[in-house]
Coordinates of C-alpha atoms in Angstrom, one line a residue:
M234 CA 6.9 -37.1 -21.3
M235 CA 5.4 -38.8 -18.2
S236 CA 8.4 -41.1 -17.9
K237 CA 10.8 -38.1 -18.0
K238 CA 8.8 -36.3 -15.3
N239 CA 8.7 -39.4 -13.1
G240 CA 12.4 -39.8 -13.6
K241 CA 13.1 -36.3 -12.5
S242 CA 10.8 -36.6 -9.6
L243 CA 12.5 -39.9 -8.4
F244 CA 15.9 -38.3 -8.9
K245 CA 15.0 -35.3 -6.8
K246 CA 13.6 -37.6 -4.0
F247 CA 16.8 -39.6 -4.1
I248 CA 18.9 -36.5 -3.8
N249 CA 16.7 -35.2 -0.9
V250 CA 17.2 -38.6 0.9
I251 CA 21.0 -38.7 0.6
T252 CA 21.4 -35.1 1.5
F253 CA 19.0 -35.2 4.4
V254 CA 17.0 -32.2 3.0
D255 CA 13.7 -33.2 4.4
L256 CA 15.0 -34.4 7.8
P257 CA 14.6 -32.3 10.9
I258 CA 17.5 -29.9 11.2
R259 CA 18.8 -31.5 14.4
R260 CA 19.1 -34.9 12.8
K261 CA 20.4 -33.4 9.6
F262 CA 23.3 -31.8 11.3
I263 CA 24.1 -34.7 13.5
L264 CA 24.5 -36.9 10.4
F265 CA 26.3 -34.3 8.5
A266 CA 28.7 -33.6 11.4
V267 CA 30.3 -37.1 11.0
G268 CA 31.6 -36.1 7.5
V269 CA 32.7 -32.6 8.3
F270 CA 34.3 -33.0 11.7
F271 CA 37.8 -32.9 10.3
W272 CA 37.1 -29.7 8.4
F273 CA 35.5 -28.2 11.5
V274 CA 38.8 -28.6 13.3
I275 CA 40.6 -26.6 10.7
M276 CA 37.8 -24.0 10.6
F277 CA 37.8 -23.8 14.4
I278 CA 41.2 -22.2 14.4
M279 CA 40.2 -19.6 11.8
S280 CA 36.9 -19.0 13.7
I281 CA 38.7 -18.3 17.0
A282 CA 40.8 -15.6 15.3
T283 CA 37.8 -14.1 13.6
I284 CA 35.7 -14.2 16.8
V285 CA 38.4 -12.5 18.8
D286 CA 38.7 -9.7 16.3
M287 CA 34.9 -9.3 15.9
N288 CA 34.5 -9.4 19.7
R289 CA 36.9 -6.5 20.0
K290 CA 35.1 -4.5 17.4
S291 CA 31.7 -5.4 18.8
S292 CA 32.8 -4.4 22.2
I293 CA 33.6 -1.0 20.9
I294 CA 30.2 -0.7 19.4
V295 CA 28.3 -2.2 22.4
N296 CA 30.2 -0.6 25.2
T297 CA 31.1 2.8 23.7
V298 CA 29.4 3.7 20.4
L299 CA 25.8 2.7 21.1
P300 CA 25.6 4.1 24.7
Q301 CA 27.0 7.4 23.5
E302 CA 24.5 7.5 20.6
R303 CA 21.7 6.7 23.0
V304 CA 22.7 9.5 25.3
A305 CA 22.9 12.0 22.4
Q306 CA 19.4 10.9 21.2
K307 CA 18.0 11.2 24.8
I308 CA 19.5 14.7 25.0
T309 CA 17.9 15.6 21.7
R310 CA 14.5 14.4 22.9
K311 CA 14.9 16.4 26.2
L312 CA 15.8 19.5 24.1
Q313 CA 12.7 19.0 22.0
K314 CA 10.5 18.8 25.1
L315 CA 12.2 22.0 26.3
S316 CA 10.8 23.7 23.2
L317 CA 7.3 22.4 24.0
D318 CA 7.7 23.6 27.6
A319 CA 8.7 27.1 26.4
Y320 CA 5.6 27.2 24.2
A321 CA 3.5 26.0 27.1
L322 CA 5.1 28.6 29.4
S323 CA 4.2 31.4 26.9
A324 CA 0.6 30.2 26.8
A325 CA 0.2 29.8 30.6
T326 CA -2.7 31.9 31.9
D327 CA -1.8 31.8 35.6
V328 CA 1.2 31.8 37.8
S329 CA 0.6 28.2 39.0
A330 CA 0.7 26.7 35.5
L331 CA 3.7 28.9 34.6
S332 CA 5.6 27.6 37.6
Q333 CA 4.9 24.0 36.7
H334 CA 6.2 24.4 33.2
A335 CA 9.3 26.3 34.4
Y336 CA 9.9 23.6 36.9
L337 CA 9.7 20.9 34.2
S338 CA 12.2 22.8 32.0
K339 CA 14.7 23.1 34.9
E340 CA 14.4 19.4 35.6
R341 CA 15.0 18.5 32.0
I342 CA 18.1 20.8 31.9
T343 CA 19.3 19.1 35.1
D344 CA 18.8 15.7 33.4
I345 CA 20.9 16.8 30.4
K346 CA 23.7 18.1 32.6
S347 CA 23.7 14.7 34.5
F348 CA 23.9 13.0 31.1
L349 CA 26.9 15.2 30.1
S350 CA 28.6 14.5 33.5
A351 CA 28.1 10.7 32.9
L352 CA 29.7 11.1 29.5
T353 CA 32.6 13.0 30.9
H354 CA 33.4 10.7 33.9
G355 CA 31.5 7.5 33.0
G356 CA 28.7 6.2 35.0
Q357 CA 24.9 5.5 35.1
I358 CA 22.4 7.2 32.8
N359 CA 19.0 7.5 34.5
D360 CA 16.4 8.6 31.9
I361 CA 13.4 10.0 33.7
D362 CA 10.1 11.0 32.1
R363 CA 9.6 14.4 33.8
D364 CA 6.0 14.7 32.6
K365 CA 5.0 11.5 34.4
N366 CA 7.8 11.5 36.9
R367 CA 8.8 7.9 36.2
L368 CA 12.0 6.2 35.2
I369 CA 12.1 5.2 31.5
E370 CA 15.4 3.3 31.5
S371 CA 18.8 3.1 33.1
F372 CA 22.1 2.1 31.5
S373 CA 25.8 2.7 31.9
V374 CA 28.2 4.7 29.7
L375 CA 32.0 4.8 29.6
A376 CA 33.9 8.1 29.9
V377 CA 34.7 9.9 26.7
Q378 CA 38.1 11.1 27.8
G379 CA 40.6 10.9 24.9
D380 CA 37.9 11.4 22.3
P381 CA 38.2 15.0 21.0
D382 CA 34.8 15.1 19.3
A383 CA 33.0 13.8 22.4
E384 CA 34.8 16.1 24.7
K385 CA 34.1 19.1 22.5
Y386 CA 30.4 18.1 22.4
V387 CA 30.2 17.8 26.2
H388 CA 31.9 21.2 26.6
D389 CA 29.8 23.0 24.1
M390 CA 26.6 21.4 25.3
T391 CA 27.4 22.3 28.9
L392 CA 27.8 26.0 27.9
L393 CA 24.4 25.9 26.1
M394 CA 22.7 24.3 29.1
D395 CA 24.1 27.1 31.4
A396 CA 22.8 29.6 28.9
L397 CA 19.4 27.9 28.8
T398 CA 19.2 27.9 32.6
K399 CA 19.8 31.6 32.7
K400 CA 17.4 32.4 29.9
G401 CA 14.8 30.1 31.3
S402 CA 14.9 32.0 34.6
E403 CA 14.6 35.3 32.7
L404 CA 11.6 34.0 30.7
E405 CA 9.9 32.8 33.9
E406 CA 10.4 36.1 35.6
I407 CA 9.2 38.1 32.6
R408 CA 6.2 35.9 32.1
T409 CA 5.3 36.1 35.8
N410 CA 5.4 39.9 35.6
V411 CA 3.2 39.8 32.5
L412 CA 0.6 37.6 34.3
S413 CA 0.8 39.8 37.3
K414 CA 0.4 42.9 35.0
N415 CA 3.7 44.4 36.3
S416 CA 5.4 44.4 32.9
R417 CA 5.5 47.7 31.0
E418 CA 7.8 46.7 28.2
P419 CA 5.8 45.3 25.3
G420 CA 7.7 42.8 23.2
L421 CA 10.2 42.0 26.0
F422 CA 8.9 38.5 26.5
E423 CA 8.8 37.7 22.8
K424 CA 12.4 38.9 22.4
H425 CA 13.6 36.6 25.3
F426 CA 11.3 33.8 24.1
S427 CA 12.9 33.9 20.6
G428 CA 16.4 33.9 22.1
Y429 CA 15.5 30.9 24.3
L430 CA 14.2 28.9 21.3
Q431 CA 17.2 29.8 19.3
T432 CA 19.5 28.5 22.0
V433 CA 17.4 25.3 22.2
S434 CA 17.7 25.0 18.4
D435 CA 21.5 25.4 18.6
A436 CA 21.6 22.7 21.2
V437 CA 19.5 20.3 19.1
S438 CA 21.7 20.9 16.1
L439 CA 24.8 20.2 18.2
S440 CA 23.3 17.0 19.6
V441 CA 22.1 15.8 16.2
G442 CA 25.5 16.5 14.7
Y443 CA 27.3 14.5 17.5
S444 CA 24.8 11.7 17.1
A445 CA 25.6 11.5 13.4
S446 CA 29.3 11.4 14.0
V447 CA 28.8 8.5 16.5
A448 CA 26.6 6.7 14.0
S449 CA 29.5 7.1 11.5
L450 CA 31.8 5.5 13.9
Y451 CA 29.3 2.7 14.3
E452 CA 29.2 2.2 10.5
T453 CA 33.0 2.1 10.3
N454 CA 33.3 -0.7 12.9
S455 CA 30.3 -2.5 11.3
K456 CA 32.1 -2.5 7.9
K457 CA 35.2 -3.9 9.6
I458 CA 33.1 -6.7 11.1
R459 CA 31.5 -7.4 7.8
Y460 CA 34.9 -7.4 6.1
A461 CA 36.2 -9.9 8.6
T462 CA 33.1 -12.0 8.1
I463 CA 33.6 -12.0 4.3
C464 CA 37.2 -12.9 4.7
T465 CA 36.4 -15.8 6.9
S466 CA 33.6 -17.0 4.6
V467 CA 36.0 -16.9 1.6
T468 CA 38.6 -18.8 3.5
S469 CA 36.0 -21.4 4.6
I470 CA 34.9 -21.9 1.0
I471 CA 38.5 -22.5 0.0
V472 CA 38.9 -25.1 2.7
L473 CA 35.6 -26.7 1.8
L474 CA 36.7 -27.0 -1.8
M475 CA 39.5 -29.2 -0.6
S476 CA 37.1 -31.7 0.8
T477 CA 35.8 -34.8 -1.0
S478 CA 33.4 -34.5 -3.9
L479 CA 30.8 -36.3 -1.9
L480 CA 31.1 -33.9 1.0
L481 CA 30.9 -31.0 -1.5
L482 CA 27.7 -32.5 -2.9
F483 CA 26.2 -32.8 0.6
T484 CA 27.3 -29.2 1.4
V485 CA 25.7 -27.7 -1.7
W486 CA 22.4 -29.4 -1.3
I487 CA 22.1 -28.8 2.5
S488 CA 23.3 -25.2 2.0
K489 CA 20.6 -24.7 -0.6
S490 CA 17.9 -26.1 1.6
I491 CA 18.9 -23.9 4.6
G492 CA 20.9 -21.0 3.4
Q493 CA 18.7 -19.8 0.5
P494 CA 15.5 -19.4 2.5
V495 CA 17.3 -17.9 5.4
K496 CA 19.1 -15.4 3.2
S497 CA 15.8 -14.5 1.5
I498 CA 14.3 -13.9 4.9
I499 CA 17.3 -11.8 6.0
D500 CA 17.2 -9.8 2.7
Q501 CA 13.5 -9.2 3.2
I502 CA 14.0 -8.1 6.8
R503 CA 16.8 -5.7 5.8
A504 CA 14.8 -4.3 2.9
L505 CA 11.9 -3.9 5.3
G506 CA 14.0 -1.9 7.6
E507 CA 15.2 0.3 4.8
G508 CA 11.6 0.8 3.4
E509 CA 12.4 -0.8 0.0
V510 CA 10.9 -4.3 0.5
D511 CA 8.6 -5.9 -2.0
L512 CA 6.0 -7.3 0.4
T513 CA 4.4 -9.3 -2.4
K514 CA 7.6 -11.3 -3.1
R515 CA 7.4 -14.8 -1.6
I516 CA 10.3 -17.0 -0.4
E517 CA 10.6 -20.2 -2.3
I518 CA 10.1 -23.3 -0.1
T519 CA 12.6 -26.0 -0.9
S520 CA 12.3 -28.3 2.1
K521 CA 9.9 -29.8 4.6
D522 CA 12.1 -29.1 7.7
E523 CA 11.9 -26.3 10.2
I524 CA 13.4 -23.9 7.5
G525 CA 10.5 -24.7 5.2
T526 CA 8.1 -24.1 8.0
L527 CA 9.8 -20.8 8.8
S528 CA 9.7 -19.8 5.2
N529 CA 6.0 -20.5 5.0
D530 CA 5.3 -18.6 8.2
F531 CA 7.5 -15.7 7.0
N532 CA 5.5 -15.6 3.7
E533 CA 2.3 -15.3 5.7
L534 CA 3.8 -12.6 7.9
M535 CA 4.8 -10.6 4.8
E536 CA 1.3 -10.9 3.4
E537 CA -0.1 -9.6 6.7
I538 CA 2.3 -6.7 6.8
H539 CA 1.6 -5.9 3.1
G540 CA -2.1 -6.0 3.8
M541 CA -1.8 -3.7 6.9
S542 CA 0.6 -1.3 5.0
T543 CA -1.8 -1.0 2.1
F544 CA -4.7 -0.6 4.5
K545 CA -3.0 2.3 6.3
K546 CA -2.1 4.1 3.1
V547 CA -5.7 3.8 1.9
I548 CA -7.2 5.2 5.1
E549 CA -4.7 8.0 5.3
E550 CA -6.1 9.2 2.0
D551 CA -9.7 8.9 3.0
E552 CA -11.6 12.2 3.4
S553 CA -13.5 11.5 6.6
I554 CA -13.3 9.4 9.8
E555 CA -16.5 7.7 8.8
D556 CA -14.6 6.3 5.8
V557 CA -11.9 4.9 8.0
Y558 CA -14.5 3.2 10.2
S559 CA -16.1 1.7 7.1
R560 CA -12.8 0.3 5.8
L561 CA -12.0 -1.1 9.2
G562 CA -15.3 -2.8 9.3
N563 CA -14.8 -4.2 5.8
V564 CA -11.5 -5.7 6.9
F565 CA -13.2 -7.4 9.9
S566 CA -15.9 -9.0 7.8
E567 CA -14.3 -9.6 4.4
K568 CA -10.7 -10.4 5.3
L569 CA -10.9 -11.8 8.8
G570 CA -14.4 -13.4 8.8
L571 CA -15.6 -11.4 11.9
Y572 CA -19.1 -10.6 10.8
E573 CA -20.6 -9.6 14.2
Y574 CA -19.0 -6.4 15.4
M575 CA -19.7 -2.8 16.4
I576 CA -17.4 0.2 16.4
Y577 CA -18.3 2.8 19.0
Q578 CA -17.0 6.3 19.0
V579 CA -16.4 7.9 22.4
S580 CA -16.8 11.6 23.3
N581 CA -14.7 12.0 26.4
S582 CA -15.8 15.6 26.9
Q583 CA -19.5 14.6 27.0
N584 CA -18.8 11.1 28.5
K585 CA -21.0 9.6 25.7
M586 CA -20.7 6.8 23.2
K587 CA -22.3 6.4 19.8
P588 CA -22.3 3.6 17.2
A589 CA -19.9 4.7 14.4
Y590 CA -20.0 1.6 12.2
P591 CA -22.1 -0.1 11.1
L592 CA -24.8 2.6 11.6
V593 CA -27.7 1.2 13.7
L594 CA -31.4 2.0 13.1
S595 CA -32.4 1.5 16.7
D596 CA -31.1 0.8 20.2
K597 CA -32.4 -2.7 19.9
E598 CA -29.6 -3.5 17.4
I599 CA -27.0 -2.8 20.1
S600 CA -25.9 -5.8 22.2
C601 CA -25.2 -3.6 25.3
N602 CA -27.4 -1.7 27.7
E603 CA -28.3 1.5 25.9
E604 CA -27.2 3.4 29.1
I605 CA -23.6 3.2 27.9
L606 CA -24.5 5.6 25.1
H607 CA -25.3 8.3 27.7
N608 CA -22.7 7.3 30.3
A609 CA -19.6 6.0 28.7
D610 CA -18.0 5.1 32.0
L611 CA -20.5 2.2 32.3
C612 CA -18.5 0.5 29.4
R613 CA -15.8 -1.5 31.1
A614 CA -13.5 -1.4 28.1
K615 CA -13.8 2.4 27.8
K616 CA -13.3 2.9 31.6
T617 CA -10.3 0.6 32.0
G618 CA -8.6 1.1 28.7
H619 CA -8.0 -2.7 28.6
A620 CA -9.4 -5.4 26.3
I621 CA -12.4 -7.1 27.9
S622 CA -13.2 -10.7 26.9
S623 CA -16.0 -12.9 28.2
I624 CA -14.3 -15.8 26.4
S625 CA -11.6 -15.7 29.0
Y626 CA -13.8 -14.6 31.9
P627 CA -17.6 -15.2 31.5
R628 CA -20.0 -12.4 32.4
I629 CA -17.1 -10.0 32.9
C630 CA -19.2 -7.0 31.8
K631 CA -22.6 -6.4 33.3
Q632 CA -23.7 -4.2 30.3
F633 CA -23.6 -7.0 27.7
L634 CA -27.2 -8.2 27.3
N635 CA -26.9 -11.4 25.3
E636 CA -24.6 -13.4 27.5
K637 CA -26.5 -16.6 27.3
D638 CA -26.2 -17.0 23.5
H639 CA -23.1 -15.0 22.7
V640 CA -19.6 -14.1 24.1
H641 CA -17.9 -10.8 23.3
V642 CA -14.5 -9.3 23.1
C643 CA -14.2 -5.5 23.5
I644 CA -11.0 -3.8 22.3
P645 CA -10.5 -0.1 23.4
M646 CA -9.1 2.3 20.9
I647 CA -6.5 4.4 22.8
I648 CA -6.3 7.8 21.1
G649 CA -4.3 10.6 22.6
G650 CA -3.8 8.9 25.9
S651 CA -7.6 8.2 26.5
T652 CA -10.2 5.8 25.1
G653 CA -11.5 7.3 21.9
G654 CA -13.5 4.3 20.8
V655 CA -14.4 0.7 21.5
V656 CA -14.6 -2.2 19.0
Q657 CA -16.9 -5.0 20.1
F658 CA -16.8 -8.5 18.5
R659 CA -19.6 -11.0 19.2
F660 CA -19.4 -14.8 18.8
D661 CA -21.9 -17.5 19.0
Y662 CA -21.4 -19.2 22.3
K663 CA -21.5 -22.7 20.7
H664 CA -18.8 -22.0 18.2
V665 CA -16.1 -20.6 20.4
D666 CA -13.1 -22.5 21.9
R667 CA -12.6 -20.9 25.3
D668 CA -9.2 -22.5 25.7
K669 CA -7.7 -20.9 22.6
K670 CA -7.5 -17.3 21.6
D671 CA -8.9 -16.7 18.1
R672 CA -6.1 -15.7 15.7
R673 CA -8.6 -13.5 13.9
L674 CA -8.9 -11.3 17.0
F675 CA -5.1 -10.9 17.1
K676 CA -5.1 -9.7 13.5
A677 CA -8.1 -7.5 14.1
E678 CA -6.3 -5.8 17.0
Q679 CA -3.3 -5.2 14.8
Y680 CA -5.5 -3.5 12.2
I681 CA -7.1 -1.4 14.9
K682 CA -3.7 -0.3 16.1
E683 CA -2.6 0.6 12.6
S684 CA -5.7 2.9 12.2
L685 CA -5.4 4.7 15.6
A686 CA -2.9 7.4 14.4
V687 CA -5.1 8.1 11.3
I688 CA -8.3 8.2 13.4
E689 CA -6.6 10.6 15.9
A690 CA -5.5 12.9 13.1
K691 CA -8.9 13.0 11.5
R692 CA -10.7 13.5 14.8
L693 CA -8.3 16.4 15.6
M694 CA -9.0 18.0 12.2
N695 CA -12.7 17.7 12.7
T696 CA -12.4 19.3 16.2
L697 CA -10.3 22.1 14.8
R698 CA -12.7 22.7 12.0
E699 CA -15.7 22.6 14.3
S700 CA -14.1 25.1 16.7
A701 CA -13.3 27.5 13.8
L702 CA -17.0 27.5 12.8
K703 CA -18.5 28.1 16.3
D704 CA -18.8 31.2 18.5
A705 CA -16.8 30.5 21.7
L706 CA -19.2 32.5 24.0
T707 CA -22.6 31.2 22.9
G708 CA -21.7 27.9 21.3
L709 CA -23.7 28.9 18.2
Y710 CA -22.4 28.7 14.7
N711 CA -20.6 31.9 13.4
R712 CA -20.8 33.9 10.2
R713 CA -17.9 31.8 8.7
F714 CA -20.0 28.7 9.0
L715 CA -22.8 30.4 7.0
Q716 CA -20.4 31.5 4.4
E717 CA -19.0 28.0 3.9
Y718 CA -22.3 26.2 3.8
T719 CA -24.4 28.7 1.9
E720 CA -24.1 26.8 -1.4
T721 CA -25.1 23.5 0.4
L722 CA -28.2 25.1 2.0
V723 CA -29.3 26.9 -1.1
A724 CA -28.9 23.7 -3.3
G725 CA -30.9 21.6 -0.8
I726 CA -33.7 24.1 -0.7
Q727 CA -33.9 24.5 -4.5
R728 CA -33.8 20.7 -4.9
R729 CA -36.7 20.2 -2.4
G730 CA -38.7 23.2 -3.7
K731 CA -39.0 24.7 -0.1
N732 CA -38.4 28.1 1.5
I733 CA -35.8 29.4 4.0
G734 CA -37.0 31.7 6.7
L735 CA -34.5 34.4 7.8
I736 CA -34.9 36.2 11.1
M737 CA -32.4 38.8 12.0
C738 CA -32.5 39.4 15.8
D739 CA -31.0 42.3 17.7
L740 CA -31.2 43.0 21.5
D741 CA -32.7 46.4 22.3
Y742 CA -30.4 48.9 24.2
F743 CA -27.8 46.2 24.7
K744 CA -25.0 48.9 25.1
Q745 CA -26.7 50.0 28.3
V746 CA -26.2 46.6 29.8
N747 CA -22.4 46.8 29.3
D748 CA -22.3 50.4 30.5
L749 CA -24.3 49.8 33.6
Y750 CA -23.4 46.3 34.6
G751 CA -20.2 45.6 32.8
H752 CA -19.1 43.2 30.1
N753 CA -19.5 40.0 32.2
V754 CA -23.2 40.7 32.6
G755 CA -23.3 41.6 28.9
D756 CA -21.8 38.2 28.1
A757 CA -24.4 36.5 30.4
V758 CA -27.2 38.3 28.6
L759 CA -25.9 37.2 25.2
K760 CA -25.6 33.5 26.3
E761 CA -29.1 33.6 27.7
T762 CA -30.5 35.2 24.6
A763 CA -28.8 32.5 22.5
A764 CA -30.3 29.8 24.7
I765 CA -33.8 31.4 24.4
I766 CA -33.6 31.6 20.6
R767 CA -32.3 28.0 20.4
K768 CA -35.2 26.7 22.5
N769 CA -37.8 28.3 20.2
V770 CA -36.7 26.7 16.9
R771 CA -36.4 23.2 15.7
D772 CA -33.3 21.1 16.0
S773 CA -33.0 21.2 12.2
D774 CA -32.9 25.0 12.1
L775 CA -29.7 27.0 12.4
V776 CA -29.0 29.8 14.9
I777 CA -26.0 31.9 14.1
R778 CA -24.3 34.6 16.0
F779 CA -24.0 37.2 13.2
G780 CA -22.0 39.7 15.2
G781 CA -22.1 41.6 18.5
E782 CA -25.6 41.3 19.9
E783 CA -27.0 40.3 16.5
F784 CA -28.3 36.8 15.8
L785 CA -29.5 35.2 12.6
V786 CA -32.1 32.4 12.6
V787 CA -32.2 30.2 9.5
L788 CA -35.5 28.2 9.3
L789 CA -35.3 25.4 6.8
D790 CA -38.1 24.0 4.8
I791 CA -40.9 26.3 6.0
K792 CA -44.2 27.5 4.5
E793 CA -44.9 31.1 3.8
G794 CA -45.6 33.0 7.0
D795 CA -44.1 30.5 9.4
A796 CA -41.1 32.7 9.9
V797 CA -43.3 35.5 11.4
T798 CA -44.8 33.0 13.8
V799 CA -41.4 31.8 15.0
A800 CA -40.2 35.4 15.3
E801 CA -43.1 36.4 17.5
K802 CA -42.5 33.3 19.6
I803 CA -38.9 34.3 20.2
R804 CA -39.9 37.9 20.9
G805 CA -42.5 37.0 23.4
N806 CA -40.3 34.5 25.3
M807 CA -37.4 37.0 25.4
Q808 CA -39.7 39.6 26.8
E809 CA -40.8 37.3 29.6
A810 CA -37.4 36.0 30.4
K811 CA -35.7 37.0 33.6
I812 CA -31.9 37.1 33.3
K813 CA -29.9 36.6 36.5
V814 CA -27.4 39.4 37.3
P815 CA -25.3 39.8 40.4
D816 CA -27.8 42.3 42.0
G817 CA -30.9 40.4 41.0
T818 CA -32.6 39.9 37.6
L819 CA -32.7 41.8 34.3
K820 CA -35.3 41.8 31.6
K821 CA -34.5 42.6 27.9
T822 CA -36.5 42.9 24.7
I823 CA -35.5 42.0 21.2
S824 CA -36.3 43.4 17.8
L825 CA -36.6 41.1 14.8
G826 CA -36.5 41.5 11.0
I827 CA -37.9 38.8 8.8
S828 CA -37.5 37.8 5.1
E829 CA -37.9 34.6 3.1
F830 CA -35.7 33.0 0.5
P831 CA -36.5 32.6 -2.4
A832 CA -39.9 34.2 -1.9
D833 CA -38.4 37.8 -1.5
T834 CA -35.3 37.3 -3.7
D835 CA -33.5 34.5 -5.4
A836 CA -30.2 35.8 -4.0
F837 CA -29.6 34.3 -0.5
W838 CA -27.3 37.0 0.9
Q839 CA -29.7 39.7 -0.4
A840 CA -32.5 37.9 1.5
I841 CA -30.3 38.3 4.6
K842 CA -29.9 42.0 3.8
F843 CA -33.7 42.3 3.5
A844 CA -34.1 40.7 7.0
D845 CA -31.6 43.3 8.2
V846 CA -33.6 46.1 6.6
A847 CA -36.7 44.8 8.3
L848 CA -34.8 44.8 11.6
Y849 CA -33.8 48.4 11.0
K850 CA -37.5 49.2 10.5
A851 CA -38.4 47.4 13.8
K852 CA -35.8 49.5 15.6
E853 CA -36.9 52.7 14.0
T854 CA -40.6 52.2 14.8
G855 CA -40.3 51.5 18.5
R856 CA -38.3 48.2 19.1
N857 CA -39.6 45.0 20.8
K858 CA -41.4 44.0 17.6
S859 CA -41.2 41.7 14.6
V860 CA -41.3 43.3 11.2
R861 CA -41.8 41.3 7.9
F862 CA -39.8 42.7 5.0
V863 CA -41.8 44.3 2.2
P864 CA -40.4 45.7 -1.1
D865 CA -41.3 49.3 -0.1
M866 CA -38.6 49.1 2.7
W867 CA -35.8 48.7 0.2
T868 CA -34.4 51.9 -1.2
E869 CA -31.0 51.5 -2.7
E870 CA -30.2 55.1 -2.0
Q871 CA -30.8 54.6 1.8
F872 CA -29.0 51.2 2.1

């Protein structure tokens, strides 16, 4: 058995030697060229004919088909942005914003008309991003004269653009009248707005249809090129079969060592583009030359793409953004060997940062000055939006505290056009090669980029959910929040064996404020009342705007009687507060009804009703007082 294996091994080595399989490609082809020169002369003639034919067809694709398709795609994108401009115009709250959106729409229509003119007469296409007023790209396109489909597309699209110009002006005028309160025809703007969007939709359909027809032309010419290629290949094989048996042997082995891996790579790339690739499939390495190296590198690349693809699918299915940060951290430590890192989440509205993963126990666990948590602009990576590396430039960031023993690399997470987070990696100063960029950082950056879209989506969902559960005027939670979290609150209280104190608060004679001073002053009184109540309870307690001038305070984990004390504290501070109004100050009092859950009832919402009954009693007996619910107050006939 051993002798047979050794014999096969020696035979394979012998074949590799005589067919130059393991030689560098340059030397391999120089040696092989001596034997195939004669056949190259014959193939040269066939190749010239094929090249001329393919060049003609390629010229059609490159100079005519592709530019026309690019123009159609750019027109489609411009039309899609016209829809966004229309929605923005409908949502504009002032004439200045309205004029800006109308101007952008007109500029986009002008761009589309210039594209159509270039298609008609030939010329330069200048694609300008009107939102940022910068040139995206510029290229030339040939005239479409003689092409019935293209001419019809240009004619129909021009008519639609003229219609959009007219309808856009009408929309702007109607919306201006609405904002100026001169419009007396309800529904007029909606009617014109619907017509404008329909025209945009018709234009998009037209442009997409034309783009599809151009793509079909591209496919037709591509098939002709592939057919010519196949014919040439078949002819070449026939010619090669006429060569000597030794030359055939060399060809077979060299083709196997080069062609098979390259074909596998091409198949993988094509399948990747079509979304049907098996990323776990490895290319067989049959040589030690550059093709073998390429195959090995390609296998590693596929493994990386597979890992990132799987990672993205997993985080897309995670429930929360915290899960995404956790998985990102696991990739850094378990897959890339980057154990010292910190993921910061940035709140641009508050200009603050906070450690998102791993969760820290104290500020001492953070490698940067804790001031960056309160003023995010102090973080160089957050402020600039660029990667910051003390490996490349020592002491680049003044906020990094451990510069003597460690170096750091901070990578910003650009979300929605701004820095939504920062990932900081730390390295021991003694174990870092300052002349070479760590490949692990490059891979980490790719994983960060893959996660950005998912993080942005989950942060947006969190923001939308938070806004739906809060009162816009006071910033307090609303009744919907209480309805959604009642089960959680009750389960926690029952598990801990504690009580919930419920204080229903209602401003006394609030209607007089609106009648005498107006609703603006009324809103100011409500906001000040919310602030006073919030200051007189713990951070763990909940203050909810229950409706109108009514507030509900939910005191968690209290002892019996604590709710009365808190209610009196709120009442006293409200009585002493001076609320600023345009003509001076205003003083208001508040009445409060108190109940406890589950001391008064084991039904949470009934306990809220009991607090409301006690509030009614406080109003009935003189106002500006706190009343604790007692069973005698509850008469089902009355309530």
